[in-house]
Tab-separated table of C-alpha atoms in Angstrom:
chain	number	residue	atom	x	y	z
A	1013	MET	CA	-15.088	-87.541	-37.788
A	1014	THR	CA	-17.287	-84.488	-38.475
A	1015	THR	CA	-20.207	-83.071	-36.618
A	1016	ASP	CA	-21.246	-80.639	-39.321
A	1017	THR	CA	-24.994	-80.773	-40.034
A	1018	PHE	CA	-25.254	-78.536	-43.078
A	1019	PRO	CA	-22.997	-77.336	-45.945
A	1020	LYS	CA	-21.567	-73.884	-45.527
A	1021	ALA	CA	-21.027	-71.884	-48.772
A	1022	VAL	CA	-21.289	-68.270	-49.883
A	1023	SER	CA	-21.156	-66.783	-53.324
A	1024	LYS	CA	-21.063	-63.141	-54.363
A	1025	GLN	CA	-20.531	-61.118	-57.527
A	1026	VAL	CA	-19.110	-57.642	-57.488
A	1027	LYS	CA	-17.349	-55.291	-59.959
A	1028	ILE	CA	-13.716	-54.206	-59.864
A	1029	GLY	CA	-13.741	-51.269	-62.191
A	1030	GLU	CA	-15.873	-52.492	-65.143
A	1031	THR	CA	-15.056	-56.215	-64.589
A	1032	THR	CA	-17.477	-58.484	-62.798
A	1033	VAL	CA	-15.697	-60.900	-60.531
A	1034	THR	CA	-16.897	-63.703	-58.256
A	1035	ILE	CA	-16.103	-64.507	-54.647
A	1036	GLN	CA	-16.959	-67.942	-53.315
A	1037	GLY	CA	-16.324	-69.400	-49.952
A	1038	ILE	CA	-16.816	-72.768	-48.341
A	1039	ALA	CA	-16.275	-73.732	-44.690
A	1040	LYS	CA	-16.365	-76.733	-42.469
A	1041	GLY	CA	-16.666	-76.800	-38.694
A	1042	SER	CA	-19.064	-77.050	-35.794
A	1043	GLY	CA	-16.824	-77.673	-32.708
A	1044	MET	CA	-13.222	-78.352	-31.747
A	1045	VAL	CA	-13.962	-82.067	-31.792
A	1046	ALA	CA	-11.076	-83.873	-33.442
A	1047	PRO	CA	-7.678	-82.727	-32.362
A	1048	ASP	CA	-5.950	-84.911	-34.900
A	1049	MET	CA	-7.770	-83.447	-37.881
A	1050	ALA	CA	-8.599	-79.945	-38.971
A	1051	THR	CA	-11.780	-78.993	-37.202
A	1052	MET	CA	-12.437	-75.667	-38.818
A	1053	LEU	CA	-11.658	-75.057	-42.493
A	1054	ALA	CA	-12.533	-72.124	-44.690
A	1055	PHE	CA	-11.597	-71.623	-48.317
A	1056	ILE	CA	-12.334	-68.372	-50.162
A	1057	THR	CA	-11.858	-68.295	-53.871
A	1058	THR	CA	-12.212	-65.554	-56.481
A	1059	ASP	CA	-11.440	-65.159	-60.127
A	1060	ALA	CA	-10.265	-61.567	-59.500
A	1061	ARG	CA	-6.683	-60.568	-60.306
A	1062	ILE	CA	-5.219	-59.499	-56.982
A	1063	GLY	CA	-1.599	-59.213	-55.948
A	1064	HIS	CA	-0.422	-61.669	-53.340
A	1065	ASP	CA	0.389	-58.968	-50.751
A	1066	ALA	CA	-3.009	-57.233	-51.283
A	1067	LEU	CA	-4.906	-60.551	-50.795
A	1068	GLN	CA	-2.906	-61.336	-47.673
A	1069	THR	CA	-3.698	-57.911	-46.262
A	1070	LEU	CA	-7.344	-58.368	-47.010
A	1071	VAL	CA	-7.470	-61.808	-45.295
A	1072	SER	CA	-5.515	-60.527	-42.234
A	1073	SER	CA	-7.724	-57.480	-41.859
A	1074	THR	CA	-11.041	-59.385	-42.154
A	1075	VAL	CA	-10.262	-62.496	-40.141
A	1076	GLU	CA	-10.378	-60.555	-36.873
A	1077	THR	CA	-14.043	-59.578	-37.340
A	1078	SER	CA	-15.090	-62.854	-38.782
A	1079	PHE	CA	-13.462	-66.176	-37.848
A	1080	ASN	CA	-11.646	-64.742	-34.864
A	1081	SER	CA	-14.937	-63.352	-33.543
A	1082	ILE	CA	-16.785	-66.627	-33.225
A	1083	THR	CA	-16.672	-69.260	-30.471
A	1084	VAL	CA	-18.552	-72.478	-30.055
A	1085	ASP	CA	-17.046	-73.744	-26.808
A	1086	SER	CA	-13.874	-71.751	-26.125
A	1087	ASP	CA	-11.717	-74.643	-27.178
A	1088	THR	CA	-9.267	-73.970	-29.863
A	1089	SER	CA	-8.212	-76.531	-32.364
A	1090	THR	CA	-4.557	-76.695	-33.462
A	1091	SER	CA	-5.627	-77.061	-37.070
A	1092	ASP	CA	-8.018	-74.293	-37.855
A	1093	MET	CA	-7.366	-72.877	-41.356
A	1094	VAL	CA	-8.551	-70.011	-43.543
A	1095	LEU	CA	-7.198	-69.906	-47.024
A	1096	ALA	CA	-7.924	-67.437	-49.892
A	1097	PHE	CA	-7.195	-67.992	-53.540
A	1098	ALA	CA	-7.316	-65.550	-56.368
A	1099	THR	CA	-7.024	-67.299	-59.754
A	1100	GLY	CA	-6.817	-64.041	-61.754
A	1101	ALA	CA	-9.025	-65.533	-64.482
A	1102	ALA	CA	-11.163	-62.351	-64.561
A	1103	ALA	CA	-9.789	-59.578	-66.793
A	1104	ASN	CA	-9.766	-56.739	-64.278
A	1105	ASP	CA	-6.722	-54.624	-63.800
A	1106	LYS	CA	-4.585	-56.346	-61.215
A	1107	VAL	CA	-5.303	-54.963	-57.738
A	1108	ARG	CA	-2.131	-54.275	-55.844
A	1109	ASP	CA	-3.467	-51.854	-53.233
A	1110	VAL	CA	-6.364	-52.885	-51.010
A	1111	ASN	CA	-7.248	-49.238	-50.530
A	1112	ASP	CA	-7.718	-48.683	-54.289
A	1113	PRO	CA	-11.203	-47.006	-54.626
A	1114	SER	CA	-12.134	-49.493	-57.458
A	1115	PHE	CA	-11.618	-52.246	-55.008
A	1116	ALA	CA	-14.043	-50.943	-52.372
A	1117	ASP	CA	-16.974	-53.182	-53.432
A	1118	PHE	CA	-14.787	-56.221	-53.525
A	1119	ARG	CA	-13.389	-55.399	-50.129
A	1120	ARG	CA	-16.799	-55.192	-48.618
A	1121	ALA	CA	-18.032	-58.363	-50.398
A	1122	PHE	CA	-14.889	-60.236	-49.271
A	1123	ALA	CA	-15.430	-59.131	-45.656
A	1124	ASP	CA	-19.093	-60.169	-45.828
A	1125	THR	CA	-18.096	-63.526	-47.253
A	1126	MET	CA	-15.716	-64.226	-44.423
A	1127	GLN	CA	-18.285	-63.065	-41.829
A	1128	GLU	CA	-21.182	-65.045	-43.253
A	1129	LEU	CA	-19.115	-68.238	-43.396
A	1130	ALA	CA	-17.924	-67.651	-39.812
A	1131	ILE	CA	-21.556	-67.199	-38.660
A	1132	MET	CA	-22.504	-70.420	-40.454
A	1133	ILE	CA	-20.002	-72.284	-38.418
A	1134	VAL	CA	-21.505	-70.993	-35.142
A	1135	LYS	CA	-24.985	-71.650	-36.388
A	1136	ASP	CA	-23.850	-75.295	-36.679
A	1137	GLY	CA	-22.269	-75.159	-33.201
A	1138	GLU	CA	-22.405	-78.634	-31.529
A	1139	GLY	CA	-25.766	-79.190	-29.918
A	1140	LEU	CA	-26.806	-75.531	-29.971
A	1141	SER	CA	-30.422	-74.376	-29.849
A	1142	LYS	CA	-29.643	-70.683	-30.324
A	1143	LEU	CA	-27.097	-68.429	-32.041
A	1144	ILE	CA	-26.026	-65.583	-29.682
A	1145	GLN	CA	-24.737	-62.291	-31.046
A	1146	ILE	CA	-23.002	-60.069	-28.523
A	1147	ASP	CA	-22.522	-56.436	-29.335
A	1148	VAL	CA	-20.094	-54.637	-27.106
A	1149	SER	CA	-19.647	-50.885	-27.219
A	1150	GLY	CA	-18.083	-48.207	-25.016
A	1151	GLY	CA	-14.930	-50.221	-24.276
A	1152	VAL	CA	-11.574	-48.580	-23.695
A	1153	ASP	CA	-10.557	-49.979	-27.081
A	1154	SER	CA	-11.700	-52.616	-29.594
A	1155	HIS	CA	-9.314	-55.211	-28.263
A	1156	SER	CA	-10.791	-54.849	-24.818
A	1157	ALA	CA	-14.328	-54.940	-26.226
A	1158	ARG	CA	-13.523	-58.165	-28.061
A	1159	ARG	CA	-12.188	-59.806	-24.966
A	1160	ILE	CA	-15.275	-58.837	-23.003
A	1161	GLY	CA	-17.573	-60.190	-25.785
A	1162	LEU	CA	-15.666	-63.433	-25.836
A	1163	ALA	CA	-15.791	-63.767	-21.958
A	1164	VAL	CA	-19.610	-63.385	-22.207
A	1165	ALA	CA	-19.890	-65.772	-25.174
A	1166	ASN	CA	-17.781	-68.408	-23.438
A	1167	SER	CA	-19.385	-68.222	-19.983
A	1168	PRO	CA	-21.128	-71.526	-19.260
A	1169	LEU	CA	-23.627	-69.649	-17.015
A	1170	VAL	CA	-24.589	-67.177	-19.775
A	1171	LYS	CA	-24.814	-70.028	-22.319
A	1172	THR	CA	-27.104	-72.155	-20.127
A	1173	ALA	CA	-29.253	-69.117	-19.146
A	1174	ILE	CA	-29.858	-68.373	-22.844
A	1175	SER	CA	-30.555	-71.993	-23.480
A	1176	GLY	CA	-33.090	-71.838	-20.665
A	1177	GLU	CA	-34.550	-68.633	-22.219
A	1178	ASP	CA	-33.951	-66.617	-19.093
A	1179	ALA	CA	-33.011	-62.853	-19.192
A	1180	ASN	CA	-30.342	-63.387	-16.591
A	1181	TRP	CA	-28.452	-60.025	-16.977
A	1182	GLY	CA	-26.653	-60.673	-13.651
A	1183	ARG	CA	-24.689	-63.496	-15.338
A	1184	ILE	CA	-23.816	-61.232	-18.180
A	1185	VAL	CA	-22.417	-58.617	-15.727
A	1186	MET	CA	-20.526	-61.473	-13.980
A	1187	ALA	CA	-18.871	-62.530	-17.265
A	1188	VAL	CA	-17.958	-58.838	-18.055
A	1189	GLY	CA	-16.358	-58.716	-14.667
A	1190	LYS	CA	-14.382	-61.914	-14.980
A	1191	SER	CA	-12.956	-60.854	-18.322
A	1192	GLY	CA	-10.313	-58.804	-16.429
A	1193	GLU	CA	-10.826	-55.897	-18.818
A	1194	PRO	CA	-11.622	-52.298	-17.692
A	1195	ALA	CA	-15.318	-52.079	-16.722
A	1196	ASN	CA	-17.153	-49.842	-14.279
A	1197	ARG	CA	-20.429	-50.944	-12.640
A	1198	ASP	CA	-21.685	-47.359	-12.598
A	1199	THR	CA	-21.384	-46.860	-16.318
A	1200	LEU	CA	-22.254	-50.400	-17.446
A	1201	SER	CA	-25.443	-51.008	-19.458
A	1202	VAL	CA	-26.856	-54.383	-20.425
A	1203	GLY	CA	-29.655	-55.230	-22.797
A	1204	ILE	CA	-31.169	-58.321	-24.594
A	1205	GLY	CA	-32.830	-58.283	-27.994
A	1206	GLY	CA	-32.312	-54.512	-28.238
A	1207	HIS	CA	-34.153	-53.752	-25.015
A	1208	TRP	CA	-32.019	-52.253	-22.262
A	1209	ILE	CA	-32.434	-53.999	-18.889
A	1210	ALA	CA	-29.832	-52.000	-16.906
A	1211	ARG	CA	-28.474	-48.554	-17.716
A	1212	ASN	CA	-25.411	-47.070	-15.969
A	1213	GLY	CA	-25.439	-49.829	-13.429
A	1214	MET	CA	-29.097	-49.379	-12.493
A	1215	LEU	CA	-31.883	-51.809	-13.268
A	1216	LEU	CA	-34.463	-49.810	-15.304
A	1217	ALA	CA	-37.588	-49.012	-13.345
A	1218	ASP	CA	-39.720	-49.406	-16.442
A	1219	TYR	CA	-37.937	-52.470	-17.697
A	1220	GLU	CA	-40.522	-54.851	-19.250
A	1221	GLU	CA	-39.762	-58.520	-19.403
A	1222	ALA	CA	-42.424	-59.514	-21.948
A	1223	PRO	CA	-40.647	-58.333	-25.140
A	1224	ILE	CA	-37.344	-59.692	-23.932
A	1225	GLN	CA	-38.944	-63.020	-23.108
A	1226	LYS	CA	-40.397	-63.117	-26.593
A	1227	HIS	CA	-37.034	-62.392	-28.087
A	1228	LEU	CA	-35.460	-65.224	-26.003
A	1229	HIS	CA	-37.827	-67.702	-27.592
A	1230	GLU	CA	-36.254	-67.048	-30.966
A	1231	ARG	CA	-33.320	-68.948	-32.495
A	1232	HIS	CA	-31.165	-65.786	-32.855
A	1233	VAL	CA	-30.587	-63.981	-29.571
A	1234	THR	CA	-28.769	-60.674	-29.233
A	1235	ILE	CA	-27.052	-59.282	-26.171
A	1236	GLN	CA	-26.036	-55.572	-25.893
A	1237	ILE	CA	-23.267	-54.405	-23.554
A	1238	ASP	CA	-22.243	-50.794	-23.292
A	1239	LEU	CA	-19.298	-50.133	-20.961
A	1240	GLY	CA	-19.604	-46.324	-21.091
A	1241	LEU	CA	-15.805	-45.921	-21.013
A	1242	GLY	CA	-14.644	-45.223	-24.525
A	1243	ASN	CA	-15.119	-45.929	-28.181
A	1244	GLY	CA	-14.035	-49.556	-28.326
A	1245	ALA	CA	-16.598	-51.823	-29.997
A	1246	ALA	CA	-16.761	-55.520	-31.086
A	1247	ARG	CA	-19.319	-58.008	-32.278
A	1248	ILE	CA	-18.910	-61.616	-31.238
A	1249	TRP	CA	-20.965	-64.651	-32.195
A	1250	GLY	CA	-21.455	-67.655	-29.924
A	1251	CYS	CA	-24.050	-70.215	-29.130
A	1252	ASP	CA	-25.886	-71.713	-26.141
A	1253	LEU	CA	-24.782	-74.743	-24.121
A	1254	THR	CA	-27.274	-77.666	-24.283
A	1255	HIS	CA	-27.629	-81.345	-23.449
A	1256	GLY	CA	-26.769	-81.857	-27.142
A	1257	TYR	CA	-23.211	-80.577	-26.606
A	1258	VAL	CA	-22.676	-82.817	-23.654
A	1259	ASP	CA	-24.036	-85.792	-25.664
A	1260	ILE	CA	-21.808	-85.107	-28.704
A	1261	ASN	CA	-18.681	-84.598	-26.659
A	1262	GLY	CA	-19.173	-86.948	-23.805
A	1263	SER	CA	-20.868	-89.961	-25.359
A	1264	TYR	CA	-18.993	-90.157	-28.710
A	1265	ARG	CA	-17.581	-93.566	-27.961
A	1266	SER	CA	-20.754	-95.288	-26.813
B	134	MET	CA	-30.806	-70.048	-3.702
B	135	THR	CA	-28.194	-72.742	-3.020
B	136	THR	CA	-27.286	-75.809	-4.947
B	137	ASP	CA	-25.054	-77.314	-2.181
B	138	THR	CA	-25.863	-80.982	-1.698
B	139	PHE	CA	-23.823	-81.739	1.436
B	140	PRO	CA	-22.388	-79.783	4.450
B	141	LYS	CA	-18.651	-78.926	4.217
B	142	ALA	CA	-16.761	-78.896	7.466
B	143	VAL	CA	-13.227	-79.783	8.583
B	144	SER	CA	-11.892	-79.994	12.198
B	145	LYS	CA	-8.318	-80.562	13.306
B	146	GLN	CA	-6.407	-80.468	16.559
B	147	VAL	CA	-2.616	-79.631	16.714
B	148	LYS	CA	-0.154	-78.354	19.264
B	149	ILE	CA	1.503	-75.011	19.429
B	150	GLY	CA	4.330	-75.602	21.823
B	151	GLU	CA	2.608	-77.484	24.633
B	152	THR	CA	-0.856	-76.098	23.968
B	153	THR	CA	-3.418	-78.092	22.012
B	154	VAL	CA	-5.489	-75.846	19.758
B	155	THR	CA	-8.348	-76.544	17.351
B	156	ILE	CA	-8.769	-75.436	13.773
B	157	GLN	CA	-12.317	-75.634	12.306
B	158	GLY	CA	-13.505	-74.642	8.887
B	159	ILE	CA	-16.889	-74.506	7.158
B	160	ALA	CA	-17.610	-73.744	3.541
B	161	LYS	CA	-20.572	-73.237	1.187
B	162	GLY	CA	-20.598	-73.380	-2.564
B	163	SER	CA	-21.120	-75.631	-5.598
B	164	GLY	CA	-21.278	-73.257	-8.576
B	165	MET	CA	-21.391	-69.576	-9.365
B	166	VAL	CA	-25.152	-69.626	-9.500
B	167	ALA	CA	-26.451	-66.599	-7.784
B	168	PRO	CA	-24.619	-63.392	-8.731
B	169	ASP	CA	-26.601	-61.287	-6.203
B	170	MET	CA	-25.583	-63.478	-3.233
B	171	ALA	CA	-22.317	-64.913	-2.087
B	172	THR	CA	-21.823	-68.178	-3.978
B	173	MET	CA	-18.744	-69.461	-2.192
B	174	LEU	CA	-18.115	-68.883	1.434
B	175	ALA	CA	-15.479	-70.312	3.729
B	176	PHE	CA	-14.896	-69.581	7.391
B	177	ILE	CA	-11.903	-70.913	9.285
B	178	THR	CA	-11.811	-70.564	13.023
B	179	THR	CA	-9.267	-71.471	15.697
B	180	ASP	CA	-8.864	-70.873	19.390
B	181	ALA	CA	-5.164	-70.358	18.913
B	182	ARG	CA	-3.517	-67.004	19.917
B	183	ILE	CA	-2.122	-65.630	16.633
B	184	GLY	CA	-1.225	-62.105	15.812
B	185	HIS	CA	-3.380	-60.410	13.075
B	186	ASP	CA	-0.496	-60.029	10.626
B	187	ALA	CA	0.596	-63.604	11.132
B	188	LEU	CA	-2.954	-64.909	10.451
B	189	GLN	CA	-3.301	-62.749	7.335
B	190	THR	CA	0.016	-64.020	6.070
B	191	LEU	CA	-1.131	-67.572	6.664
B	192	VAL	CA	-4.424	-67.092	4.783
B	193	SER	CA	-2.726	-65.268	1.884
B	194	SER	CA	-0.044	-67.908	1.526
B	195	THR	CA	-2.528	-70.930	1.526
B	196	VAL	CA	-5.434	-69.498	-0.481
B	197	GLU	CA	-3.400	-69.860	-3.736
B	198	THR	CA	-3.045	-73.607	-3.368
B	199	SER	CA	-6.532	-74.178	-2.022
B	200	PHE	CA	-9.507	-72.005	-3.039
B	201	ASN	CA	-7.682	-70.337	-5.882
B	202	SER	CA	-6.822	-73.774	-7.287
B	203	ILE	CA	-10.317	-75.029	-7.784
B	204	THR	CA	-12.776	-74.390	-10.576
B	205	VAL	CA	-16.304	-75.707	-11.198
B	206	ASP	CA	-17.287	-73.906	-14.335
B	207	SER	CA	-14.677	-71.074	-14.864
B	208	ASP	CA	-17.305	-68.501	-13.938
B	209	THR	CA	-16.229	-66.283	-11.055
B	210	SER	CA	-18.662	-64.913	-8.543
B	211	THR	CA	-18.300	-61.346	-7.379
B	212	SER	CA	-18.902	-62.372	-3.819
B	213	ASP	CA	-16.607	-65.279	-3.032
B	214	MET	CA	-15.165	-64.967	0.501
B	215	VAL	CA	-12.654	-66.720	2.751
B	216	LEU	CA	-12.454	-65.436	6.318
B	217	ALA	CA	-10.230	-66.752	9.176
B	218	PHE	CA	-10.746	-66.007	12.793
B	219	ALA	CA	-8.469	-66.630	15.752
B	220	THR	CA	-10.221	-66.193	19.148
B	221	GLY	CA	-7.114	-66.496	21.205
B	222	ALA	CA	-9.016	-68.601	23.850
B	223	ALA	CA	-6.252	-71.231	23.870
B	224	ALA	CA	-3.394	-70.498	26.267
B	225	ASN	CA	-0.472	-70.806	23.803
B	226	ASP	CA	2.229	-68.128	23.547
B	227	LYS	CA	0.888	-65.677	21.004
B	228	VAL	CA	2.244	-66.431	17.530
B	229	ARG	CA	3.571	-63.355	15.765
B	230	ASP	CA	5.797	-64.999	13.180
B	231	VAL	CA	4.296	-67.680	10.885
B	232	ASN	CA	7.786	-69.132	10.425
B	233	ASP	CA	8.170	-69.795	14.170
B	234	PRO	CA	9.246	-73.527	14.457
B	235	SER	CA	6.569	-74.175	17.183
B	236	PHE	CA	3.962	-73.021	14.674
B	237	ALA	CA	4.965	-75.657	11.972
B	238	ASP	CA	2.248	-78.219	12.840
B	239	PHE	CA	-0.418	-75.520	12.921
B	240	ARG	CA	0.726	-74.147	9.586
B	241	ARG	CA	0.415	-77.436	7.998
B	242	ALA	CA	-2.981	-78.228	9.551
B	243	PHE	CA	-4.240	-74.771	8.534
B	244	ALA	CA	-3.166	-75.340	4.893
B	245	ASP	CA	-4.761	-78.801	4.956
B	246	THR	CA	-7.952	-77.303	6.279
B	247	MET	CA	-8.135	-74.745	3.551
B	248	GLN	CA	-7.345	-77.396	0.910
B	249	GLU	CA	-9.793	-79.972	2.169
B	250	LEU	CA	-12.616	-77.347	2.267
B	251	ALA	CA	-11.724	-76.166	-1.242
B	252	ILE	CA	-11.876	-79.772	-2.552
B	253	MET	CA	-15.261	-80.359	-0.831
B	254	ILE	CA	-16.610	-77.434	-2.872
B	255	VAL	CA	-15.435	-78.956	-6.116
B	256	LYS	CA	-16.801	-82.401	-5.058
B	257	ASP	CA	-20.162	-80.678	-4.819
B	258	GLY	CA	-19.708	-79.025	-8.238
B	259	GLU	CA	-23.034	-78.568	-9.960
B	260	GLY	CA	-24.026	-81.781	-11.708
B	261	LEU	CA	-20.646	-83.368	-11.547
B	262	SER	CA	-20.111	-87.065	-11.801
B	263	LYS	CA	-16.295	-86.956	-11.242
B	264	LEU	CA	-13.717	-84.920	-9.366
B	265	ILE	CA	-10.722	-84.205	-11.616
B	266	GLN	CA	-7.288	-83.551	-10.095
B	267	ILE	CA	-4.690	-82.115	-12.471
B	268	ASP	CA	-1.048	-82.249	-11.574
B	269	VAL	CA	1.180	-80.027	-13.643
B	270	SER	CA	4.941	-80.228	-13.467
B	271	GLY	CA	7.876	-79.002	-15.536
B	272	GLY	CA	6.436	-75.599	-16.252
B	273	VAL	CA	8.582	-72.516	-16.596
B	274	ASP	CA	7.289	-71.408	-13.260
B	275	SER	CA	4.430	-72.171	-10.827
B	276	HIS	CA	2.265	-69.326	-12.122
B	277	SER	CA	2.502	-70.779	-15.626
B	278	ALA	CA	1.786	-74.287	-14.345
B	279	ARG	CA	-1.303	-73.043	-12.597
B	280	ARG	CA	-2.638	-71.349	-15.738
B	281	ILE	CA	-2.091	-74.521	-17.702
B	282	GLY	CA	-3.808	-76.600	-15.039
B	283	LEU	CA	-6.832	-74.205	-15.049
B	284	ALA	CA	-7.021	-74.215	-18.835
B	285	VAL	CA	-7.297	-78.057	-18.796
B	286	ALA	CA	-9.766	-78.018	-15.877
B	287	ASN	CA	-11.990	-75.392	-17.622
B	288	SER	CA	-11.943	-76.946	-21.113
B	289	PRO	CA	-15.455	-78.115	-22.046
B	290	LEU	CA	-13.949	-80.806	-24.298
B	291	VAL	CA	-11.712	-82.227	-21.499
B	292	LYS	CA	-14.591	-82.086	-19.080
B	293	THR	CA	-17.049	-83.931	-21.350
B	294	ALA	CA	-14.393	-86.545	-22.313
B	295	ILE	CA	-13.789	-87.321	-18.623
B	296	SER	CA	-17.591	-87.471	-18.182
B	297	GLY	CA	-17.728	-89.914	-21.008
B	298	GLU	CA	-14.828	-91.857	-19.451
B	299	ASP	CA	-12.604	-91.513	-22.483
B	300	ALA	CA	-8.807	-91.289	-22.234
B	301	ASN	CA	-8.828	-88.420	-24.743
B	302	TRP	CA	-5.237	-87.173	-24.238
B	303	GLY	CA	-5.480	-85.156	-27.493
B	304	ARG	CA	-7.971	-82.815	-25.883
B	305	ILE	CA	-5.609	-82.392	-22.891
B	306	VAL	CA	-2.781	-81.344	-25.287
B	307	MET	CA	-5.230	-79.002	-26.969
B	308	ALA	CA	-6.067	-77.308	-23.653
B	309	VAL	CA	-2.447	-77.000	-22.778
B	310	GLY	CA	-1.894	-75.320	-26.151
B	311	LYS	CA	-4.702	-72.827	-25.796
B	312	SER	CA	-3.563	-71.700	-22.341
B	313	GLY	CA	-1.098	-69.463	-24.098
B	314	GLU	CA	1.634	-70.482	-21.637
B	315	PRO	CA	5.082	-71.811	-22.704
B	316	ALA	CA	4.777	-75.377	-23.817
B	317	ASN	CA	6.734	-77.523	-26.311
B	318	ARG	CA	5.209	-80.499	-28.058
B	319	ASP	CA	8.485	-82.360	-28.048
B	320	THR	CA	8.902	-82.194	-24.261
B	321	LEU	CA	5.246	-82.604	-23.315
B	322	SER	CA	4.134	-85.708	-21.396
B	323	VAL	CA	0.519	-86.563	-20.593
B	324	GLY	CA	-0.877	-89.215	-18.321
B	325	ILE	CA	-4.204	-90.309	-16.703
B	326	GLY	CA	-4.500	-92.096	-13.332
B	327	GLY	CA	-0.742	-92.179	-12.992
B	328	HIS	CA	-0.222	-94.007	-16.303
B	329	TRP	CA	1.747	-92.055	-18.929
B	330	ILE	CA	0.103	-92.094	-22.349
B	331	ALA	CA	2.489	-89.812	-24.157
B	332	ARG	CA	6.100	-88.997	-23.193
B	333	ASN	CA	8.080	-86.198	-24.773
B	334	GLY	CA	5.455	-85.685	-27.407
B	335	MET	CA	5.347	-89.318	-28.474
B	336	LEU	CA	2.464	-91.716	-27.842
B	337	LEU	CA	3.968	-94.622	-25.833
B	338	ALA	CA	4.310	-97.739	-27.923
B	339	ASP	CA	3.479	-99.876	-24.888
B	340	TYR	CA	0.680	-97.701	-23.638
B	341	GLU	CA	-2.100	-99.909	-22.309
B	342	GLU	CA	-5.626	-98.609	-22.237
B	343	ALA	CA	-7.107	-101.098	-19.812
B	344	PRO	CA	-5.750	-99.701	-16.477
B	345	ILE	CA	-6.495	-96.144	-17.636
B	346	GLN	CA	-10.042	-97.164	-18.548
B	347	LYS	CA	-10.447	-98.757	-15.172
B	348	HIS	CA	-9.260	-95.479	-13.506
B	349	LEU	CA	-11.733	-93.449	-15.609
B	350	HIS	CA	-14.604	-95.439	-14.211
B	351	GLU	CA	-13.810	-94.103	-10.710
B	352	ARG	CA	-15.282	-90.978	-9.190
B	353	HIS	CA	-11.853	-89.278	-8.636
B	354	VAL	CA	-9.794	-88.932	-11.890
B	355	THR	CA	-6.242	-87.669	-12.013
B	356	ILE	CA	-4.471	-86.152	-15.016
B	357	GLN	CA	-0.692	-85.749	-15.142
B	358	ILE	CA	0.951	-83.094	-17.325
B	359	ASP	CA	4.744	-82.695	-17.468
B	360	LEU	CA	5.912	-79.791	-19.631
B	361	GLY	CA	9.578	-80.692	-19.479
B	362	LEU	CA	10.614	-77.060	-19.386
B	363	GLY	CA	11.436	-76.093	-15.791
B	364	ASN	CA	10.498	-76.633	-12.158
B	365	GLY	CA	7.072	-74.954	-12.119
B	366	ALA	CA	4.396	-77.138	-10.582
B	367	ALA	CA	0.716	-76.778	-9.656
B	368	ARG	CA	-2.189	-78.906	-8.541
B	369	ILE	CA	-5.699	-77.961	-9.734
B	370	TRP	CA	-9.084	-79.507	-8.865
B	371	GLY	CA	-12.021	-79.386	-11.231
B	372	CYS	CA	-14.994	-81.475	-12.261
B	373	ASP	CA	-16.607	-82.921	-15.344
B	374	LEU	CA	-19.367	-81.368	-17.392
B	375	THR	CA	-22.635	-83.268	-17.434
B	376	HIS	CA	-26.274	-83.039	-18.271
B	377	GLY	CA	-26.792	-82.218	-14.628
B	378	TYR	CA	-24.935	-78.879	-15.020
B	379	VAL	CA	-27.051	-77.927	-17.994
B	380	ASP	CA	-30.167	-78.825	-16.042
B	381	ILE	CA	-29.257	-76.828	-12.926
B	382	ASN	CA	-28.181	-73.700	-14.862
B	383	GLY	CA	-30.542	-73.817	-17.867
B	384	SER	CA	-33.825	-75.031	-16.387
B	385	TYR	CA	-33.775	-73.260	-12.977
B	386	ARG	CA	-36.913	-71.269	-13.784
B	387	SER	CA	-39.055	-74.132	-15.073
């Protein structure tokens, strides 16, 4: 059983030294719907010549900001999988060190491929009407910022508020609080669509709802959270919670 | 704003020594809907004469297995509150030690009052069609068992499966796994309505769907999870996820 509604593929060409190489990625997934089969799959292929350790390092370092930064419904499948293959068919000098300067373009393109595929999976989130991007800054560290972003992305009350196109910043504050991560009401700022609603714990006197309301009508909603505590930052992608999700996961046998 | 649909009250009479005393409790709450007001309130009153420390000990020791063992949507309000008052109007000898044998009936009645009120709140969970009781046994300790029970109770996929009346034990196993608590597939048993579906990691050959299906049509569904690891146990109450929840929390401005 699959609930994917569109194919997910990315293709990029970059140079390693003088050699043009190709990176391609395909992915499958839209929810953690079938515990006996793999529910999210991603395969990245390239013709570049890359040593095994270098490729593994590249995957490990980019998976955190791509596939591990998305959430459809907080439910984790036992069979998610990301695999990368390098055939070596291209004639570039074999890359053994991911920090090699000639490898910089490839590194960036590889990270972009991972991230674009991950976002495609959320965009196909079961029943969603909106993609939600959450930018967290000012956390005590990036791990803490990630956990706060995921708490907001997984909150049913935030997800339904966005589905209902309401700038309910109180629910965002609630989700920050329940993450259990360091946060201080007096340094917390929250915005939607790039417009701050509250700064340092205070509702802005000149906060205008019209541009935020306009943003909430779009299919790609962004939420900004600044904790005002440190330099920890993270970007998380989630989606809203709709009747479609309840249908897909509650009525699949009828 | 309140989304409560029925009043929640409990009243009990017990004896302390020869004196009959009354315990009454009232509660309010059905979802974490209004972050600027208290969304769950519970007040327990009694005319018994009880010392302050003894009453505090009683509340602290019973809140874990009552109000802290329920979940409607995993979203935590900043203003939940449980208060207990003892007026001392009854003529019993003042209770200073909660372990006093003459206090045993009161202790039990107080714990029952807390638990019954907590369950009333879940029964009024926003949009619910079913109350879900999750009994976890065999955990490494009770804290771990509680976290596993809450992971199952908060899983959108488990909640929608129960709403759809499907005995989807795979989703229960998934939620146990994502709790992050110690669990072993080969010792894990899962049942619904008191009927085991899988024992020690194996689907039962003689597992019959009919009685489980009958149970799932009821309004009070029970899930049994035995981890087979230790003596840790917990009971958690949650509810299913329905279109009603999405309506209440997504369309509240229209």
